[in-house]
């Protein structure tokens, strides 16, 4: 399998690349920013072939050229600008062009090249207020009501993928992700919102006190498990649906996560449910939505997320320790 991975230098992209390379695939990492050096060094030891190609998904000709030159058979399209409110005000056109026009360029190139499959990475941000409630969110029951430009453009990109599947015969599906956290997460130029587990880990390392409100997004999924789920969708003999939720299928406990961090960083303390004026983390986060229903993903691929707060935190700390041992100060970004 020869996979074009757009946005491959990003957090989710690096986890996908590692999973695909581990199974012997060729992965063509495409994007405007080079992957961090630690990732390329780690990936060099894997059985697959890791190729870095600079470029922008707004350049349709470049996408087509790479597909032809590398003999690409599959695409995972993850390139996006995950914009916060300030960037939304400054770069609205750029966000729309990358998130929607870039997706259309990828879909069009894949259709013309008759590729075996395309997986478009979607986002739970499309739900907006429609995702708030007690019941798990099913793919075919909830009508999204995005409340940010990022969510609006991601919904449009998801709809474009479904259209290409239905009208143009492209084997494409959307993997709509929950809140991903874990290995390879770091601050980038195109991702304004870092995960709460990552930010809490930073505070724990520094021995600080985290003061959090209530109703913070908690439908988390470990990055390695998200990569496994997407890879199974990419490799499946056939896909019955155009849209699959990729998540853990449950709410995570913020208190349990903080307690796990305290085991590793005893100086760390936290408070949950404080007055808004005292909140120092997560104050601008959107309201917590219900967990994604992952029945469709399980039935199609057999994938079930296994990590809980204890195992995920232990795995994450072990990974970070390996990075520090191997790369010293360069691993501080993680």
Coordinates of C-alpha atoms in Angstrom, one line a residue:
X1 CA 0.0 0.0 0.0
X2 CA 1.3 3.4 -1.0
X3 CA -0.4 6.1 1.0
X4 CA -0.5 9.9 0.4
X5 CA -0.9 11.4 3.9
X6 CA -1.9 15.0 3.8
X7 CA -1.2 16.9 7.0
X8 CA 1.2 14.1 7.8
X9 CA 3.5 16.3 9.9
X10 CA 0.6 17.1 12.3
X11 CA -0.1 15.3 15.6
X12 CA -2.7 12.9 14.2
X13 CA -0.8 12.5 11.0
X14 CA 2.4 11.3 12.8
X15 CA 0.5 8.7 14.7
X16 CA -1.1 7.4 11.4
X17 CA 2.3 7.4 9.7
X18 CA 3.8 5.4 12.5
X19 CA 1.0 2.8 12.3
X20 CA 1.1 2.5 8.5
X21 CA 4.9 2.3 8.4
X22 CA 4.9 -0.4 11.0
X23 CA 2.9 -2.5 8.7
X24 CA 5.3 -1.9 5.8
X25 CA 3.4 0.7 3.8
X26 CA 5.0 3.5 1.9
X27 CA 3.8 6.8 3.4
X28 CA 4.2 10.1 1.4
X29 CA 3.9 12.8 4.0
X30 CA 2.6 16.0 2.3
X31 CA 2.2 19.4 3.8
X32 CA 3.7 22.9 4.2
X33 CA 5.7 22.0 7.4
X34 CA 8.3 19.3 7.7
X35 CA 7.8 16.7 10.4
X36 CA 9.7 17.1 13.6
X37 CA 13.1 15.5 13.4
X38 CA 12.4 13.1 16.2
X39 CA 9.6 11.5 14.2
X40 CA 11.6 11.0 11.1
X41 CA 14.4 9.5 13.2
X42 CA 12.0 7.1 14.8
X43 CA 10.3 6.2 11.5
X44 CA 13.6 5.3 9.9
X45 CA 13.7 2.2 12.0
X46 CA 10.2 1.0 10.8
X47 CA 9.8 -1.5 7.9
X48 CA 7.8 0.9 5.7
X49 CA 9.1 3.7 3.5
X50 CA 8.8 7.3 4.7
X51 CA 8.9 10.0 2.1
X52 CA 8.5 13.7 2.8
X53 CA 7.1 16.0 0.1
X54 CA 6.5 19.7 0.8
X55 CA 3.4 21.4 -0.6
X56 CA 0.0 22.7 0.0
X57 CA -3.4 21.0 -0.5
X58 CA -4.6 24.2 -2.3
X59 CA -2.2 23.2 -5.1
X60 CA -4.3 20.7 -7.1
X61 CA -1.5 20.1 -9.6
X62 CA 1.0 19.2 -7.0
X63 CA -1.4 16.6 -5.5
X64 CA -2.0 15.0 -8.9
X65 CA 1.8 15.0 -9.6
X66 CA 2.6 13.2 -6.3
X67 CA -0.1 10.6 -6.8
X68 CA 1.4 9.8 -10.2
X69 CA 5.1 9.9 -9.3
X70 CA 4.8 7.8 -6.2
X71 CA 2.2 5.3 -7.5
X72 CA -0.1 6.2 -4.7
X73 CA -2.9 3.7 -4.1
X74 CA -4.6 5.2 -1.0
X75 CA -5.1 8.6 0.6
X76 CA -5.6 9.7 4.2
X77 CA -6.6 13.4 4.1
X78 CA -5.8 15.1 7.3
X79 CA -4.6 18.5 6.3
X80 CA -6.6 21.2 8.0
X81 CA -6.3 24.5 9.9
X82 CA -7.8 23.9 13.3
X83 CA -8.6 27.5 14.0
X84 CA -9.4 29.3 17.2
X85 CA -11.4 32.5 17.4
X86 CA -8.5 34.9 16.8
X87 CA -7.3 33.1 13.7
X88 CA -10.8 32.8 12.4
X89 CA -11.0 36.6 12.4
X90 CA -7.7 37.0 10.7
X91 CA -7.6 34.2 8.2
X92 CA -11.1 33.2 7.3
X93 CA -10.4 32.7 3.6
X94 CA -7.3 30.6 4.3
X95 CA -9.2 28.4 6.7
X96 CA -12.0 27.8 4.1
X97 CA -9.5 27.2 1.3
X98 CA -7.4 24.7 3.1
X99 CA -10.2 22.9 4.9
X100 CA -12.8 22.8 2.0
X101 CA -11.0 23.6 -1.3
X102 CA -8.1 21.4 -0.2
X103 CA -10.4 18.5 0.4
X104 CA -12.0 19.0 -3.0
X105 CA -8.6 19.0 -4.6
X106 CA -7.7 15.7 -2.9
X107 CA -11.1 14.1 -3.9
X108 CA -10.8 15.2 -7.5
X109 CA -7.3 13.9 -7.8
X110 CA -8.2 10.6 -6.2
X111 CA -11.2 10.1 -8.5
X112 CA -9.1 10.9 -11.7
X113 CA -6.4 8.5 -10.6
X114 CA -8.9 5.7 -9.7
X115 CA -7.4 5.2 -6.3
X116 CA -8.4 2.2 -4.1
X117 CA -9.6 4.3 -1.2
X118 CA -9.6 7.7 0.4
X119 CA -10.2 8.4 4.1
X120 CA -11.1 12.0 5.0
X121 CA -10.5 12.9 8.7
X122 CA -13.5 14.7 10.1
X123 CA -14.1 16.2 13.4
X124 CA -16.6 16.1 16.2
X125 CA -16.5 19.9 16.1
X126 CA -19.2 19.7 13.4
X127 CA -21.8 19.0 16.0
X128 CA -21.8 22.3 17.9
X129 CA -24.7 22.6 20.2
X130 CA -26.4 19.6 18.6
X131 CA -23.9 17.4 20.3
X132 CA -24.9 18.3 23.8
X133 CA -27.1 15.8 25.6
X134 CA -27.1 12.5 27.5
X135 CA -27.1 10.0 24.5
X136 CA -24.2 8.9 22.4
X137 CA -24.0 10.6 19.1
X138 CA -24.8 8.3 16.2
X139 CA -23.8 9.1 12.6
X140 CA -27.3 8.9 11.2
X141 CA -29.3 10.6 14.0
X142 CA -27.8 14.0 14.8
X143 CA -27.9 16.9 12.4
X144 CA -24.7 18.9 12.9
X145 CA -24.9 22.5 13.9
X146 CA -21.3 23.8 13.9
X147 CA -20.6 27.0 15.8
X148 CA -17.1 27.8 14.6
X149 CA -15.6 28.4 11.1
X150 CA -13.4 25.3 11.7
X151 CA -16.6 23.2 12.4
X152 CA -18.4 24.8 9.4
X153 CA -15.6 24.0 7.0
X154 CA -15.1 20.5 8.3
X155 CA -18.8 19.8 7.9
X156 CA -18.6 21.0 4.3
X157 CA -15.5 18.8 3.7
X158 CA -17.3 15.8 5.1
X159 CA -20.3 16.5 2.9
X160 CA -18.1 16.8 -0.1
X161 CA -16.6 13.4 0.6
X162 CA -20.0 11.8 0.8
X163 CA -21.0 13.5 -2.4
X164 CA -18.0 12.1 -4.3
X165 CA -18.8 8.7 -2.9
X166 CA -22.5 8.8 -4.0
X167 CA -22.2 10.7 -7.3
X168 CA -18.8 10.0 -8.6
X169 CA -18.1 6.4 -7.5
X170 CA -15.0 7.2 -5.4
X171 CA -14.3 4.8 -2.6
X172 CA -14.2 7.4 0.1
X173 CA -15.3 7.5 3.7
X174 CA -15.1 10.0 6.5
X175 CA -13.5 9.1 9.9
X176 CA -15.0 11.6 12.3
X177 CA -12.6 11.9 15.2
X178 CA -13.3 12.6 18.8
X179 CA -10.8 14.6 21.0
X180 CA -7.5 12.9 20.2
X181 CA -4.5 13.1 22.7
X182 CA -1.3 11.3 23.3
X183 CA 2.1 10.7 21.5
X184 CA 3.4 13.2 19.1
X185 CA 1.1 16.0 20.2
X186 CA 2.9 19.4 20.1
X187 CA 2.2 23.0 19.3
X188 CA 2.1 23.6 15.5
X189 CA 1.4 26.6 13.3
X190 CA -2.0 25.3 12.1
X191 CA -3.5 23.9 15.3
X192 CA -4.7 26.5 17.8
X193 CA -6.4 24.1 20.2
X194 CA -4.2 21.6 22.1
X195 CA -5.9 18.8 23.9
X196 CA -6.7 19.1 27.6
X197 CA -4.6 16.0 28.5
X198 CA -1.6 17.6 26.8
X199 CA -2.1 20.9 28.6
X200 CA -2.6 19.2 32.0
X201 CA 0.5 17.2 31.5
X202 CA 2.5 20.4 30.9
X203 CA 1.1 21.9 34.2
X204 CA 1.8 18.7 36.0
X205 CA 5.4 18.6 34.8
X206 CA 5.8 22.2 36.1
X207 CA 4.3 21.3 39.5
X208 CA 1.5 23.9 39.0
X209 CA -2.1 23.9 40.1
X210 CA -4.8 23.4 37.4
X211 CA -8.1 25.1 38.2
X212 CA -10.9 23.8 35.9
X213 CA -14.6 24.5 35.5
X214 CA -17.2 21.9 34.6
X215 CA -18.6 20.7 31.3
X216 CA -15.2 20.5 29.6
X217 CA -15.1 18.2 26.5
X218 CA -14.2 14.7 27.6
X219 CA -14.9 12.3 24.6
X220 CA -11.2 11.6 24.3
X221 CA -9.4 8.9 22.4
X222 CA -5.7 7.9 22.6
X223 CA -3.8 8.9 19.4
X224 CA -2.5 5.4 18.9
X225 CA -5.9 3.9 19.0
X226 CA -7.3 6.6 16.7
X227 CA -4.6 5.7 14.2
X228 CA -5.4 2.0 14.5
X229 CA -9.1 2.7 13.8
X230 CA -8.4 4.8 10.8
X231 CA -5.9 2.2 9.4
X232 CA -8.5 -0.5 9.7
X233 CA -11.0 1.6 7.7
X234 CA -8.3 2.2 5.1
X235 CA -7.5 -1.5 4.8
X236 CA -11.0 -2.9 5.0
X237 CA -12.1 -5.0 1.9
X238 CA -15.1 -2.8 1.6
X239 CA -16.9 -0.1 3.6
X240 CA -20.6 -0.2 4.1
X241 CA -21.0 3.4 5.1
X242 CA -19.7 6.9 4.1
X243 CA -19.2 8.1 7.7
X244 CA -17.7 6.4 10.8
X245 CA -17.3 7.8 14.3
X246 CA -13.8 7.2 15.7
X247 CA -13.7 7.6 19.4
X248 CA -13.6 5.6 22.7
X249 CA -17.4 5.6 23.0
X250 CA -17.4 6.9 26.5
X251 CA -16.8 10.0 28.7
X252 CA -13.4 10.2 30.3
X253 CA -13.0 11.3 33.9
X254 CA -11.1 14.5 34.3
X255 CA -10.5 13.8 38.0
X256 CA -9.2 10.3 37.3
X257 CA -6.8 11.7 34.7
X258 CA -5.5 14.3 37.1
X259 CA -5.1 11.7 39.8
X260 CA -3.0 9.6 37.3
X261 CA -0.9 12.7 36.6
X262 CA -0.3 13.1 40.4
X263 CA 1.2 9.6 40.5
X264 CA 3.9 10.7 38.1
X265 CA 4.2 14.4 39.2
X266 CA 3.4 14.6 43.0
X267 CA 3.8 18.4 43.1
X268 CA 0.9 18.7 40.7
X269 CA -2.5 19.8 42.2
X270 CA -5.9 20.4 40.7
X271 CA -9.3 21.8 41.5
X272 CA -12.5 21.0 39.4
X273 CA -15.6 23.0 39.4
X274 CA -14.1 26.3 40.5
X275 CA -15.7 29.7 39.9
X276 CA -15.2 30.9 36.3
X277 CA -13.0 33.8 37.5
X278 CA -10.5 31.4 39.0
X279 CA -10.3 29.0 36.0
X280 CA -6.8 28.8 34.5
X281 CA -7.3 26.0 32.0
X282 CA -10.1 25.1 29.7
X283 CA -12.1 28.3 30.2
X284 CA -12.5 28.9 26.5
X285 CA -13.2 25.3 25.6
X286 CA -16.6 24.5 23.9
X287 CA -19.2 22.8 26.0
X288 CA -18.8 19.1 26.5
X289 CA -20.7 17.0 23.9
X290 CA -21.9 13.5 24.3
X291 CA -19.5 10.7 23.4
X292 CA -19.5 9.5 19.8
X293 CA -21.3 6.2 19.2
X294 CA -18.8 3.9 17.7
X295 CA -21.0 0.9 17.0
X296 CA -20.7 1.3 13.2
X297 CA -16.9 1.4 13.5
X298 CA -16.8 -1.7 15.7
X299 CA -19.2 -3.7 13.4
X300 CA -17.2 -2.8 10.3
X301 CA -13.6 -3.2 11.6
X302 CA -13.8 -5.0 15.0
X303 CA -12.0 -2.0 16.6
X304 CA -12.7 -1.3 20.2
X305 CA -10.7 1.3 22.2
X306 CA -9.0 -0.4 25.1
X307 CA -7.3 2.4 27.0
X308 CA -8.7 3.8 30.3
X309 CA -7.3 6.8 32.2
X310 CA -4.6 4.7 34.0
X311 CA -3.3 2.8 31.0
X312 CA -3.4 5.8 28.7
X313 CA -1.5 8.0 31.1
X314 CA 1.1 5.3 31.9
X315 CA 1.6 4.7 28.1
X316 CA 1.9 8.4 27.4
X317 CA 4.4 9.0 30.2
X318 CA 6.5 6.0 29.0
X319 CA 6.5 7.4 25.5
X320 CA 7.6 10.8 26.7
X321 CA 10.4 9.2 28.7
X322 CA 11.6 7.4 25.6
X323 CA 11.6 10.6 23.6
X324 CA 13.6 12.5 26.3
X325 CA 16.1 9.6 26.5
X326 CA 16.5 9.6 22.8
X327 CA 16.3 13.2 21.8
X328 CA 17.1 15.3 25.0
X329 CA 15.9 18.9 24.9
X330 CA 14.5 18.4 21.4
X331 CA 11.7 16.3 23.0
X332 CA 10.6 19.2 25.2
X333 CA 7.9 20.1 22.7
X334 CA 6.1 16.9 23.6

